[in-house]
mmCIF file with all atom_site columns, C-alpha atoms and ligand atoms in Angstrom:
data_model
loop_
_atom_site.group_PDB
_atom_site.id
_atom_site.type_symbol
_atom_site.label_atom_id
_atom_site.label_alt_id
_atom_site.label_comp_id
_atom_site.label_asym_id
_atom_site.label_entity_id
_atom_site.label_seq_id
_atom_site.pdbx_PDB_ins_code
_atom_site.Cartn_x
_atom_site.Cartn_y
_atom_site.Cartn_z
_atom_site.occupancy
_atom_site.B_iso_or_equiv
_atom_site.pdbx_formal_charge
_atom_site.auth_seq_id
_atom_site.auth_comp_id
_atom_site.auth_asym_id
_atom_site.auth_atom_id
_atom_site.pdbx_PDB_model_num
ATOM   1   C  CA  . UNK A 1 1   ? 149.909 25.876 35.519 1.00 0.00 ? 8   UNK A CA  1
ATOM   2   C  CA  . UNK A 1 2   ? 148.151 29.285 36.210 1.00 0.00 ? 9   UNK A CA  1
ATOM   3   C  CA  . UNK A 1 3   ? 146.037 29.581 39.158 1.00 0.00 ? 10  UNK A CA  1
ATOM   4   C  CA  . UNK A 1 4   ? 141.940 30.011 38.843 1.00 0.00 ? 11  UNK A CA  1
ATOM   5   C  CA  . UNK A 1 5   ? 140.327 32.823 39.450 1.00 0.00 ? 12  UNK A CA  1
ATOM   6   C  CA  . UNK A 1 6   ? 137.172 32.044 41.359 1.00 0.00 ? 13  UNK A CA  1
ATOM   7   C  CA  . UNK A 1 7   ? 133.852 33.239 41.845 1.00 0.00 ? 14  UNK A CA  1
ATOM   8   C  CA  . UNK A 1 8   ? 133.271 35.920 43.625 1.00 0.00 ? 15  UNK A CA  1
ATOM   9   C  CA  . UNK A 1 9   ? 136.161 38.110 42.116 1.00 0.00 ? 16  UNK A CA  1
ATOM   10  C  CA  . UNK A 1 10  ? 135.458 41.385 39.954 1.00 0.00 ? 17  UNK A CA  1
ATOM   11  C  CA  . UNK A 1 11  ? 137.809 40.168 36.790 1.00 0.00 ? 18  UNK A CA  1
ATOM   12  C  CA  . UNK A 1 12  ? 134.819 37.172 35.983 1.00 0.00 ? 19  UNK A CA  1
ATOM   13  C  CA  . UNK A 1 13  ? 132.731 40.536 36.123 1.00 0.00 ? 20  UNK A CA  1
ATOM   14  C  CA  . UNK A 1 14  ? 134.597 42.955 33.873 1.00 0.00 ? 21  UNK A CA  1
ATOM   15  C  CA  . UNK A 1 15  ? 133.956 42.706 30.067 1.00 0.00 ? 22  UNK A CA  1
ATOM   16  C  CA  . UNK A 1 16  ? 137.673 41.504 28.477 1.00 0.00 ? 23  UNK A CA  1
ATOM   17  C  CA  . UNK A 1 17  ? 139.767 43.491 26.346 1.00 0.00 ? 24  UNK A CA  1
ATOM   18  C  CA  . UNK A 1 18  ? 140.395 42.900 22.613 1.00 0.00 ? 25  UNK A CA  1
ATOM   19  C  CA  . UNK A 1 19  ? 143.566 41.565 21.912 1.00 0.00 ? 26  UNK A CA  1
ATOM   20  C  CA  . UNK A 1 20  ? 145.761 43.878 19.311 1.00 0.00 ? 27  UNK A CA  1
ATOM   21  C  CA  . UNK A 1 21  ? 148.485 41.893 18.457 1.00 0.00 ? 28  UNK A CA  1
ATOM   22  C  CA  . UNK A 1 22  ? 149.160 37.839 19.007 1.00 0.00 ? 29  UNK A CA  1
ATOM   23  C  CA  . UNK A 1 23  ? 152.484 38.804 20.498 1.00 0.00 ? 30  UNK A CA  1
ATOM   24  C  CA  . UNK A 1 24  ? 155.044 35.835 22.057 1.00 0.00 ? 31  UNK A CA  1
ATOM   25  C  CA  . UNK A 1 25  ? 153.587 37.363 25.325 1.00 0.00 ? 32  UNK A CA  1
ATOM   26  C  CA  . UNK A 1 26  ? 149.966 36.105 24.267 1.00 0.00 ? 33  UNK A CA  1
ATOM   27  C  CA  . UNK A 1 27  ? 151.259 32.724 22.783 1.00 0.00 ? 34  UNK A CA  1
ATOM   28  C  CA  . UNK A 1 28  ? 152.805 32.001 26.029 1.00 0.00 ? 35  UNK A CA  1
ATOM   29  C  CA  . UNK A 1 29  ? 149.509 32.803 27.945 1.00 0.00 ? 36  UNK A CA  1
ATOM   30  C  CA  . UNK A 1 30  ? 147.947 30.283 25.757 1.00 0.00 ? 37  UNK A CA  1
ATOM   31  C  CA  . UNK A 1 31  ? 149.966 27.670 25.893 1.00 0.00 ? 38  UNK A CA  1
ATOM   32  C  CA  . UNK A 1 32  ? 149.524 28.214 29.537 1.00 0.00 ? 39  UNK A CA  1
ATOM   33  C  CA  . UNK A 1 33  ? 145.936 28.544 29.396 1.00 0.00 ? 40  UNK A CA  1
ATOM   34  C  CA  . UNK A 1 34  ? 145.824 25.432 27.721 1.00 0.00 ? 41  UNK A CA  1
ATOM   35  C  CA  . UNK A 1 35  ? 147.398 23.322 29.923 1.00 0.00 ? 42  UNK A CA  1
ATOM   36  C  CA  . UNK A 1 36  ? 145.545 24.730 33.199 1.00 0.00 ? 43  UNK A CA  1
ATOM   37  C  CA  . UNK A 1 37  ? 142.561 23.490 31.284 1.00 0.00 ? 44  UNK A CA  1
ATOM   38  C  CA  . UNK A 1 38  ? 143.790 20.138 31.047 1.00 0.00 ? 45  UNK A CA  1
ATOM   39  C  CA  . UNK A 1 39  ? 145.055 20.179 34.583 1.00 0.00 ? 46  UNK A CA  1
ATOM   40  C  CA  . UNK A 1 40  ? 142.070 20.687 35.657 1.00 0.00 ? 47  UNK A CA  1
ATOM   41  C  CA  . UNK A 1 41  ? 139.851 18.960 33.164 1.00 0.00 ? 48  UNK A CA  1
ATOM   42  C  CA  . UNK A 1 42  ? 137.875 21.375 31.391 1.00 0.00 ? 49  UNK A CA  1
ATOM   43  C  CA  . UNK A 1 43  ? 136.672 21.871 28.218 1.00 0.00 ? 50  UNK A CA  1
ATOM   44  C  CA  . UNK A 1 44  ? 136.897 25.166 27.675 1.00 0.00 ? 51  UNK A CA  1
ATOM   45  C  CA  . UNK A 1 45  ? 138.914 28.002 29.473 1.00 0.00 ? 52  UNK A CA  1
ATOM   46  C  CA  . UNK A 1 46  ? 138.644 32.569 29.245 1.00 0.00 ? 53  UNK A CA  1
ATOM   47  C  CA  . UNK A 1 47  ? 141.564 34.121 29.861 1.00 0.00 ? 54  UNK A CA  1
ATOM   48  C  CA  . UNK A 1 48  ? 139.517 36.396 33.188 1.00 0.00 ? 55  UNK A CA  1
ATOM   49  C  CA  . UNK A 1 49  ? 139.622 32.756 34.571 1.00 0.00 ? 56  UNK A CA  1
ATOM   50  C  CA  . UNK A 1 50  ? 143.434 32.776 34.965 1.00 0.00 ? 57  UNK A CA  1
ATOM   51  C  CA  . UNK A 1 51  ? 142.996 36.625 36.013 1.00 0.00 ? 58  UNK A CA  1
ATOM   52  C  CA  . UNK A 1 52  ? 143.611 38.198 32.578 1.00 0.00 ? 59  UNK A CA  1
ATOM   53  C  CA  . UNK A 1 53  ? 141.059 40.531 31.076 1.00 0.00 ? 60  UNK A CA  1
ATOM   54  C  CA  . UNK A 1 54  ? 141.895 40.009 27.133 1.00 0.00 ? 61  UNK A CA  1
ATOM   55  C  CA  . UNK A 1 55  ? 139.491 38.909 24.799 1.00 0.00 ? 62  UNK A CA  1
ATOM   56  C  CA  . UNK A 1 56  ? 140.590 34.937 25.001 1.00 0.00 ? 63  UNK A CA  1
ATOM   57  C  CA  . UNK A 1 57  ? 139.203 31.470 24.916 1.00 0.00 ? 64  UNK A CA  1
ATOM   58  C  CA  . UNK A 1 58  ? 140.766 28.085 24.968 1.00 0.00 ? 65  UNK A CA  1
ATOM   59  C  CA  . UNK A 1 59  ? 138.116 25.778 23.902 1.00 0.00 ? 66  UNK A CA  1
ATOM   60  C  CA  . UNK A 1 60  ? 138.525 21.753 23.958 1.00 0.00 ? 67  UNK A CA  1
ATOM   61  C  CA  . UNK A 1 61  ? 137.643 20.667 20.212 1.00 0.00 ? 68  UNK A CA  1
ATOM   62  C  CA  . UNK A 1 62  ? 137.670 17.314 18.254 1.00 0.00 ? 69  UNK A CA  1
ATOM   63  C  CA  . UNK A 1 63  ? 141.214 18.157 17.157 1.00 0.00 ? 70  UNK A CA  1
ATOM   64  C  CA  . UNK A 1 64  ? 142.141 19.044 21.103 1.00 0.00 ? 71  UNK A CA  1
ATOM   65  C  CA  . UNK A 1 65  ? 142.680 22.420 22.326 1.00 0.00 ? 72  UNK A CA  1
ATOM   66  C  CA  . UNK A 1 66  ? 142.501 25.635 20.807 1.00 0.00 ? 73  UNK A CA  1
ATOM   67  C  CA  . UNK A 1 67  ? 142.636 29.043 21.073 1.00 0.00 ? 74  UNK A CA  1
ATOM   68  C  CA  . UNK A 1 68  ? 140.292 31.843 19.739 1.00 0.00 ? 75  UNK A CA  1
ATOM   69  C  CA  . UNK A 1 69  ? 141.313 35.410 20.338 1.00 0.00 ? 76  UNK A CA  1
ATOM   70  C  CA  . UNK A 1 70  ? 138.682 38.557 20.008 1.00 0.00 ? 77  UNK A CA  1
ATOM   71  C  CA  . UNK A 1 71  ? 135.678 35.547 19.134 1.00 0.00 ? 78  UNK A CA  1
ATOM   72  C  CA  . UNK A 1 72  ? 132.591 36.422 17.946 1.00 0.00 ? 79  UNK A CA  1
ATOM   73  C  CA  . UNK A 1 73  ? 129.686 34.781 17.186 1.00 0.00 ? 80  UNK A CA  1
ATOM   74  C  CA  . UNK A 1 74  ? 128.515 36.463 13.291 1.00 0.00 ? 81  UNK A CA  1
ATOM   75  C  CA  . UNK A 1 75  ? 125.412 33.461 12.996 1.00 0.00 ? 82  UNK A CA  1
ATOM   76  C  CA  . UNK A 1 76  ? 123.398 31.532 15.252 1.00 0.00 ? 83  UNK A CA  1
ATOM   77  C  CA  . UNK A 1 77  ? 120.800 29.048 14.922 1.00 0.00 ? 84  UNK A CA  1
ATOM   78  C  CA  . UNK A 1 78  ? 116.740 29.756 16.367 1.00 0.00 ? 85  UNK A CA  1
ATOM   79  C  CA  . UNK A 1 79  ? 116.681 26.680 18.599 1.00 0.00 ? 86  UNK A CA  1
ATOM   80  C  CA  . UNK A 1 80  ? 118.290 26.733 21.945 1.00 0.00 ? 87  UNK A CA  1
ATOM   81  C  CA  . UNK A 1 81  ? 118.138 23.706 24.247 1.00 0.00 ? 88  UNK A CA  1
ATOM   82  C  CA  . UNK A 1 82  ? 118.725 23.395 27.803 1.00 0.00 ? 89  UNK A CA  1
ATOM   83  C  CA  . UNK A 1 83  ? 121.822 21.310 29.592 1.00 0.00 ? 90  UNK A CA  1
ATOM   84  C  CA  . UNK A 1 84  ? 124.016 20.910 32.823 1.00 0.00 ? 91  UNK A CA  1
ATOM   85  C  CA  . UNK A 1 85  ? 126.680 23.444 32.844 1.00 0.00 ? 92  UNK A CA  1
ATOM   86  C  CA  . UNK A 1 86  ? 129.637 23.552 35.805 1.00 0.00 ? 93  UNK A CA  1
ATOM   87  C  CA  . UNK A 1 87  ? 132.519 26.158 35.554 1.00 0.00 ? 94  UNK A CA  1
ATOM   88  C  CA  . UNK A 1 88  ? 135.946 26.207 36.781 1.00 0.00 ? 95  UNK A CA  1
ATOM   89  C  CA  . UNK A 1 89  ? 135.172 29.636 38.194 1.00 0.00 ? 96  UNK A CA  1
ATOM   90  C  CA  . UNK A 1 90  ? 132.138 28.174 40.129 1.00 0.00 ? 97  UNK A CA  1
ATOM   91  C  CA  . UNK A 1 91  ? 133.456 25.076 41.441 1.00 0.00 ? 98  UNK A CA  1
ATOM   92  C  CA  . UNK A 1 92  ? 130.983 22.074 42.536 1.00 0.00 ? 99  UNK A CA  1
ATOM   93  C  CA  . UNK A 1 93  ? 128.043 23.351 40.999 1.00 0.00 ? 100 UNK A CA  1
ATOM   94  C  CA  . UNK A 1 94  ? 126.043 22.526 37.402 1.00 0.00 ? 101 UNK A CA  1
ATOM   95  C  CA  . UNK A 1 95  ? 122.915 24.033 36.256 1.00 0.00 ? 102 UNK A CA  1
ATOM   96  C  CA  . UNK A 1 96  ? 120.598 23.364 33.610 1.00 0.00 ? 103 UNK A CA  1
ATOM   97  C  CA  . UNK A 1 97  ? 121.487 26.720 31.145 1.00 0.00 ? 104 UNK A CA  1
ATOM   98  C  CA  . UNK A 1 98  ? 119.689 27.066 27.907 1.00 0.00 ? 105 UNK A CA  1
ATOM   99  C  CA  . UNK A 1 99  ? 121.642 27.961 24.772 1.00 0.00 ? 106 UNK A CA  1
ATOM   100 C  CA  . UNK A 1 100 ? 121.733 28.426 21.395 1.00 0.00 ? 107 UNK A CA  1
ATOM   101 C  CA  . UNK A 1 101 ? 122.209 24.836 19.579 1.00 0.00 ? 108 UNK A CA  1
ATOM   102 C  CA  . UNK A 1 102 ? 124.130 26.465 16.640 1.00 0.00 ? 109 UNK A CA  1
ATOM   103 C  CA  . UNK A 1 103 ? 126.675 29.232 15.994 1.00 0.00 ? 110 UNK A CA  1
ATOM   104 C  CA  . UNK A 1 104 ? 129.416 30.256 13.878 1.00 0.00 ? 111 UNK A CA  1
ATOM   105 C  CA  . UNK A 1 105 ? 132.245 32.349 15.098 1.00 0.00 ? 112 UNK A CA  1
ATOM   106 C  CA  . UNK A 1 106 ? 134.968 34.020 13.670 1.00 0.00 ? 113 UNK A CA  1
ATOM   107 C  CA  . UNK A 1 107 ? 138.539 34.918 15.707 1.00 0.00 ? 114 UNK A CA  1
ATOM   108 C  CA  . UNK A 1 108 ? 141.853 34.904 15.532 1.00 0.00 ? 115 UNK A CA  1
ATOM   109 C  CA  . UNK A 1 109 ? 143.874 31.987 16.097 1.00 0.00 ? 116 UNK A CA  1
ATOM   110 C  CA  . UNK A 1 110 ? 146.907 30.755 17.197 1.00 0.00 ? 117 UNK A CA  1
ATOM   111 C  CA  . UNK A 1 111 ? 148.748 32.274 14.796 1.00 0.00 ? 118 UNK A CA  1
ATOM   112 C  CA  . UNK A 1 112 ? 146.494 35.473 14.246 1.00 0.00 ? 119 UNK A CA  1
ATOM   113 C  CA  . UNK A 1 113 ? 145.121 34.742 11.411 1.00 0.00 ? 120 UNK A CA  1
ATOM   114 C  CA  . UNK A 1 114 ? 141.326 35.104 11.071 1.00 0.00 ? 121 UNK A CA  1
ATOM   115 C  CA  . UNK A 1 115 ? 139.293 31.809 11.421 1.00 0.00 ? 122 UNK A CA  1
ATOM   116 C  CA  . UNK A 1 116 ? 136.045 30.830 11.451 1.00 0.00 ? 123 UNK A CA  1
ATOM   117 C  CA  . UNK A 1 117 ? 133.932 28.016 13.172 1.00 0.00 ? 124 UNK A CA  1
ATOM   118 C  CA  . UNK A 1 118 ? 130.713 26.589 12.882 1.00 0.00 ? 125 UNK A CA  1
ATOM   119 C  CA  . UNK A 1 119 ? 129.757 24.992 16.182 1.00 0.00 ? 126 UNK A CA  1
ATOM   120 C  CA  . UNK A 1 120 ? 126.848 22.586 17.054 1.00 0.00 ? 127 UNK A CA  1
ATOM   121 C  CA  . UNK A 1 121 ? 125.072 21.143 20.519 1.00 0.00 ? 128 UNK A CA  1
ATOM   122 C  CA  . UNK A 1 122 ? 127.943 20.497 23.217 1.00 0.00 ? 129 UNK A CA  1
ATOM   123 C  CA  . UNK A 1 123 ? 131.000 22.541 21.288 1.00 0.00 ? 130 UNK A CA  1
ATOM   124 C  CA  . UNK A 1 124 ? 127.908 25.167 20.491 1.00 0.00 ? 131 UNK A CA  1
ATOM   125 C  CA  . UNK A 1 125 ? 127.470 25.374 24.469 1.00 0.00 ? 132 UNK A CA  1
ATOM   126 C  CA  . UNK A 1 126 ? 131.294 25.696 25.101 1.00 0.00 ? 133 UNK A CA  1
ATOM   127 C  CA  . UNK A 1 127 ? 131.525 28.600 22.854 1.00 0.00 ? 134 UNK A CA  1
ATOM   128 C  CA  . UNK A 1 128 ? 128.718 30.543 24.335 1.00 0.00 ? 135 UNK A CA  1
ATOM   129 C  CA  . UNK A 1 129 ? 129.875 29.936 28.008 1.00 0.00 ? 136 UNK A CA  1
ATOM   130 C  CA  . UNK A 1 130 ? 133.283 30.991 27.309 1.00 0.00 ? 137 UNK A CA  1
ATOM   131 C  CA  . UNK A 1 131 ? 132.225 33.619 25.309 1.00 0.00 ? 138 UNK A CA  1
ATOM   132 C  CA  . UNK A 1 132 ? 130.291 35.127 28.360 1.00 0.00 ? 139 UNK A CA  1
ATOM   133 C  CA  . UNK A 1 133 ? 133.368 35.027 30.783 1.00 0.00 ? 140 UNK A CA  1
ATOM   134 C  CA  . UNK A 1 134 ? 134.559 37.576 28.540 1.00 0.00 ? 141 UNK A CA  1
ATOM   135 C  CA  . UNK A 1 135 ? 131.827 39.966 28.920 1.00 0.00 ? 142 UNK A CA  1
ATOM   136 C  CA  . UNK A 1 136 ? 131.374 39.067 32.867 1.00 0.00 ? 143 UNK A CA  1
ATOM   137 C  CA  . UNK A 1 137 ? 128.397 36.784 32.584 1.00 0.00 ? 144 UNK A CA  1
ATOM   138 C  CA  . UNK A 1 138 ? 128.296 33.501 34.993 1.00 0.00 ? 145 UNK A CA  1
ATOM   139 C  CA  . UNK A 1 139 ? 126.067 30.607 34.483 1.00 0.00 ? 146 UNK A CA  1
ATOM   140 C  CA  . UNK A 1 140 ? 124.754 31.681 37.720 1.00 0.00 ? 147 UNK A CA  1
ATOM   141 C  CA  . UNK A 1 141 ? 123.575 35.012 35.938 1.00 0.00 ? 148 UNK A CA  1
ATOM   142 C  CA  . UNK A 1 142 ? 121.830 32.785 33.314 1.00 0.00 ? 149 UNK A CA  1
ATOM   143 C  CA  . UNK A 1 143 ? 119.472 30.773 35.395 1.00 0.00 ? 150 UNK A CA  1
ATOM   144 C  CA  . UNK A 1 144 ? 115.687 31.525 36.266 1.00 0.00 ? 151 UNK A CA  1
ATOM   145 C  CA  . UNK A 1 145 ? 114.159 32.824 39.342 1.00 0.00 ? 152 UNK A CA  1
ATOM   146 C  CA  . UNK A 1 146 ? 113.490 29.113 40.690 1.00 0.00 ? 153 UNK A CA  1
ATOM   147 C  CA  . UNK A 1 147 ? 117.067 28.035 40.102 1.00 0.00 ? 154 UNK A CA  1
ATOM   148 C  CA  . UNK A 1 148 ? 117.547 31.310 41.448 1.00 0.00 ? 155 UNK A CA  1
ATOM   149 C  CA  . UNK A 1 149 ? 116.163 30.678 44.695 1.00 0.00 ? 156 UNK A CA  1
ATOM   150 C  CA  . UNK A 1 150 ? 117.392 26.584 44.758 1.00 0.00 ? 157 UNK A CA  1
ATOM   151 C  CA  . UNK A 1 151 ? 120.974 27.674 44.104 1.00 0.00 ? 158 UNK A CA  1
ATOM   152 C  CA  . UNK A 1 152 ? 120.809 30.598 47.084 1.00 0.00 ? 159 UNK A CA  1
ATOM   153 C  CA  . UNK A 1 153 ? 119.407 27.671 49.234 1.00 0.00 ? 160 UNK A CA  1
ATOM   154 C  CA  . UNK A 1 154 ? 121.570 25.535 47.972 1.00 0.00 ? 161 UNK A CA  1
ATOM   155 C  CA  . UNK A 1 155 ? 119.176 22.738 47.627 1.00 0.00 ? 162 UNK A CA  1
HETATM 156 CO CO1 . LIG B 2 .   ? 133.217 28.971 33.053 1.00 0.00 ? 230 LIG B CO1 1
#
């Protein structure tokens, strides 16, 4: 199991770097990946998480576990809708986030070949909070002023 990288540290704040090649190096990072994130019982994991800044996401699907590498969302939906968020990276604490309700995004998988995903409500969510570790965005970045202000109190 890899250790967390928690918040504040300046690798959840750096954008990611795109993957090249799926080399046995990568494959071993995501196997690893993937079972930190069932260790500690997420549904989704970026590789800045486990203090690597590369352009990956382990995200917990209907068919279990899987990895996208340099993802992308290419289509999304008009309607967002707000729901509790918590991250492994900020532990203890879930805030109502708004995001887009659909989105379709292409990457590379497992076995680097290109895939692509169309992703609704809760998976939809998972996506687009992954997808934001790799560009160094938080769901404390993504809150309004009054959560703002609640979540410095800490009330
Ligand atoms: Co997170």
């Amino acid at each position: 199991m890899l250790s967390l990288t928690l918040h504040p540290n300046s690798i959840l704040r750096k954008r990611a770097e795109e993957v090249g090649t799926i080399t046995p190096e990568i494959k071993e990072l995501v196997l690893a990946m993937i079972e930190t994130m069932k260790e500690n019982k997420g549904v989704g994991l970026a590789a800045p998480q486990v203090g690597v800044s590369k352009r990956i996401i382990i995200v917990k699907t209907e068919n279990g576990p899987a990895a996208f590498v340099n993802p992308r969302i290419f289509k999304k939906s008009r309607t967002v809708e707000a729901d509790e968020e918590g991250c492994l990276s900020v532990p203890g604490i879930f805030l109502k986030i708004k995001r887009i309700k659909k989105v379709e995004i292409e990457a590379l998988d497992f076995d680097g070949r290109k895939i692509q995903i169309k992703a609704e409500g809760f998976l939809a969510r998972i996506f687009q909070h992954e997808l934001d570790h790799l560009n160094g965005v938080l769901i404390i970045d993504r809150i309004n002023f009054w959560q703002k202000i609640k979540f410095a109190l800490k009330i």
